[in-house]
Coordinates of C-alpha atoms in Angstrom, one line a residue:
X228 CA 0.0 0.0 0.0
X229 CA 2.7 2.3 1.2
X230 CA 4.2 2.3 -2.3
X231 CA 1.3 2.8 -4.5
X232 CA 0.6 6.3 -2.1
X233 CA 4.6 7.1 -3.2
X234 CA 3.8 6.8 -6.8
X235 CA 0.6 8.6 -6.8
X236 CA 2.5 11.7 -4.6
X237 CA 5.2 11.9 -7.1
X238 CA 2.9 12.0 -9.7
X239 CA 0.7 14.7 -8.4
X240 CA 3.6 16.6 -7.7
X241 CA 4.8 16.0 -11.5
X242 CA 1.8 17.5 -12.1
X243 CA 1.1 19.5 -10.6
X244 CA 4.8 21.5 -11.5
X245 CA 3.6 21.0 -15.3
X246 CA 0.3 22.9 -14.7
X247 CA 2.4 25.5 -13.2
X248 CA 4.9 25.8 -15.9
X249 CA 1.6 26.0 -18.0
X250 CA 0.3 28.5 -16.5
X251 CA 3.0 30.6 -16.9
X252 CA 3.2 30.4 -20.4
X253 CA -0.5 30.7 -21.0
X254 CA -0.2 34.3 -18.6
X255 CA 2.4 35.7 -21.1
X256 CA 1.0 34.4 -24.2
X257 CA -2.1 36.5 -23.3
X258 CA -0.6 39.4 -23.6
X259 CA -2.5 41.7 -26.2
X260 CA -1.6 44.6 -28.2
X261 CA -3.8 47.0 -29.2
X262 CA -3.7 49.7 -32.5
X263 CA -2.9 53.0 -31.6
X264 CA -5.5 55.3 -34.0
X265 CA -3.7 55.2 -37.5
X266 CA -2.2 58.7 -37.9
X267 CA -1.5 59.6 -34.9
X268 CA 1.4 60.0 -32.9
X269 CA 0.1 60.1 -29.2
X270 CA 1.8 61.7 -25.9
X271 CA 2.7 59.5 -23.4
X272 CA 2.8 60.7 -19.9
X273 CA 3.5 60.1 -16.6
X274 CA -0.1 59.7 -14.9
X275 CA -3.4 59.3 -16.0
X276 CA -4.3 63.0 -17.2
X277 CA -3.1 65.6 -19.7
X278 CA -1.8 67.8 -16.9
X279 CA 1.3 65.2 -16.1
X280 CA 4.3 65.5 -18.1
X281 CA 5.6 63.4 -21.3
X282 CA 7.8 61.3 -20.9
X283 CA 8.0 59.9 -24.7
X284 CA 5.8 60.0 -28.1
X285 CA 4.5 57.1 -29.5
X286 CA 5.1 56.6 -33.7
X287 CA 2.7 56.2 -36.1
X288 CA 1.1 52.6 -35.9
X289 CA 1.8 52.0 -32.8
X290 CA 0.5 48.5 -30.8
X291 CA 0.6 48.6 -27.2
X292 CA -0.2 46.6 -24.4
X293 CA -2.1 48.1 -21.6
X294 CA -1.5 46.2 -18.3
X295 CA -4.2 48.3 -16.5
X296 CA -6.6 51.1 -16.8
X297 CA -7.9 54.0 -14.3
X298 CA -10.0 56.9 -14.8
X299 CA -8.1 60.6 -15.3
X300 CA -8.6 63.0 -17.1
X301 CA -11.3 63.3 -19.8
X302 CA -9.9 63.4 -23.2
X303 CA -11.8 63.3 -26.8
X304 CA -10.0 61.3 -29.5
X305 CA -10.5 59.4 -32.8
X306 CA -12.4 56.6 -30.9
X307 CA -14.5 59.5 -28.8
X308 CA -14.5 61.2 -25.3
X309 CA -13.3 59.1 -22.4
X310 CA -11.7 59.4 -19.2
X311 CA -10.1 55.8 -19.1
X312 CA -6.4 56.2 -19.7
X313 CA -4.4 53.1 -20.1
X314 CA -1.3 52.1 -18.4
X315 CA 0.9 50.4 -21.4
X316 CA 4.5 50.3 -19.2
X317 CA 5.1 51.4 -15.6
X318 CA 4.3 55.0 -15.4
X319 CA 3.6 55.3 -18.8
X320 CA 0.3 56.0 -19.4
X321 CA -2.5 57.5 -22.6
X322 CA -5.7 57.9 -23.4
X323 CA -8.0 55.3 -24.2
X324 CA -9.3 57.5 -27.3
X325 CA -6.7 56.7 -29.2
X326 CA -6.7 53.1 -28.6
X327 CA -8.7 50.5 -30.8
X328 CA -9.8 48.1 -27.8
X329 CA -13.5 47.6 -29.7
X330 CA -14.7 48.6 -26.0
X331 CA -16.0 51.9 -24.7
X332 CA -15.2 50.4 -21.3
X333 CA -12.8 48.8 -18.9
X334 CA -11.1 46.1 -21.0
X335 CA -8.2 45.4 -18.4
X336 CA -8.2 45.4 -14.2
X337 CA -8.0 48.9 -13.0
X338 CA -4.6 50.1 -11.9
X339 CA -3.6 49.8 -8.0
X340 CA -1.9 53.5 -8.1

C-alpha cells in the first residue's frame, strides 16, 4: 500500500509542476496589443491626465499593451470622449481614445496606483 501512495505523490507533484509551468506560459502568451488610432502620434505621460508631463511619443502605428486602466482626465479622441487612460508600461500612461480596444469600457483590471 505504502508504495502505490509514493507513486501517486510523485505523480501529483509532476503534475502538478507542469500545470504551473503552463500557467505561466499561458499568462504571457495572453498578452495583447492593441492599435494606436492610425495617424497619430500620441503623448505619453506620466499619470493618468493631460496635466502630467511626457515622458516619450508614440510613432505612427503603434501597438501597445495596456497592463491596467484608471479613470483621469477626460480626453476626446479618434475613438471618442473618455476618461479611461491606459497604463501600457510602468508609469507610462495614454488615453484610451486613441486606442482600438473595440470597448467603450474597462477592458483590463483597473490600476492599484
Amino acid at each position: 500500500m505504502k508504495t502505490w501512495t509514493r507513486r501517486s505523490v510523485l505523480l501529483a507533484g509532476a503534475t502538478g509542476a507542469f500545470i504551473t509551468v503552463s500557467a505561466a506560459a499561458t499568462a504571457d502568451a495572453a498578452v495583447r496589443y492593441y492599435p494606436v488610432a492610425p495617424g497619430y502620434r500620441v503623448n505619453v505621460r506620466s499619470g493618468p491626465g493631460t496635466s502630467y508631463p511626457i515622458v516619450r511619443v508614440l510613432p505612427e502605428g503603434a501597438q501597445v499593451a495596456i497592463l491596467c486602466q484608471t479613470p483621469g482626465t477626460t480626453v476626446t479622441g479618434p475613438y471618442g470622449t473618455s476618461n479611461i487612460w491606459d497604463c501600457i508600461y510602468s508609469g507610462e500612461y495614454i488615453s484610451d481614445t486613441y486606442v482600438q480596444t473595440g470597448s467603450d469600457g474597462y477592458i483590463r483590471p483597473r490600476c492599484a496606483l
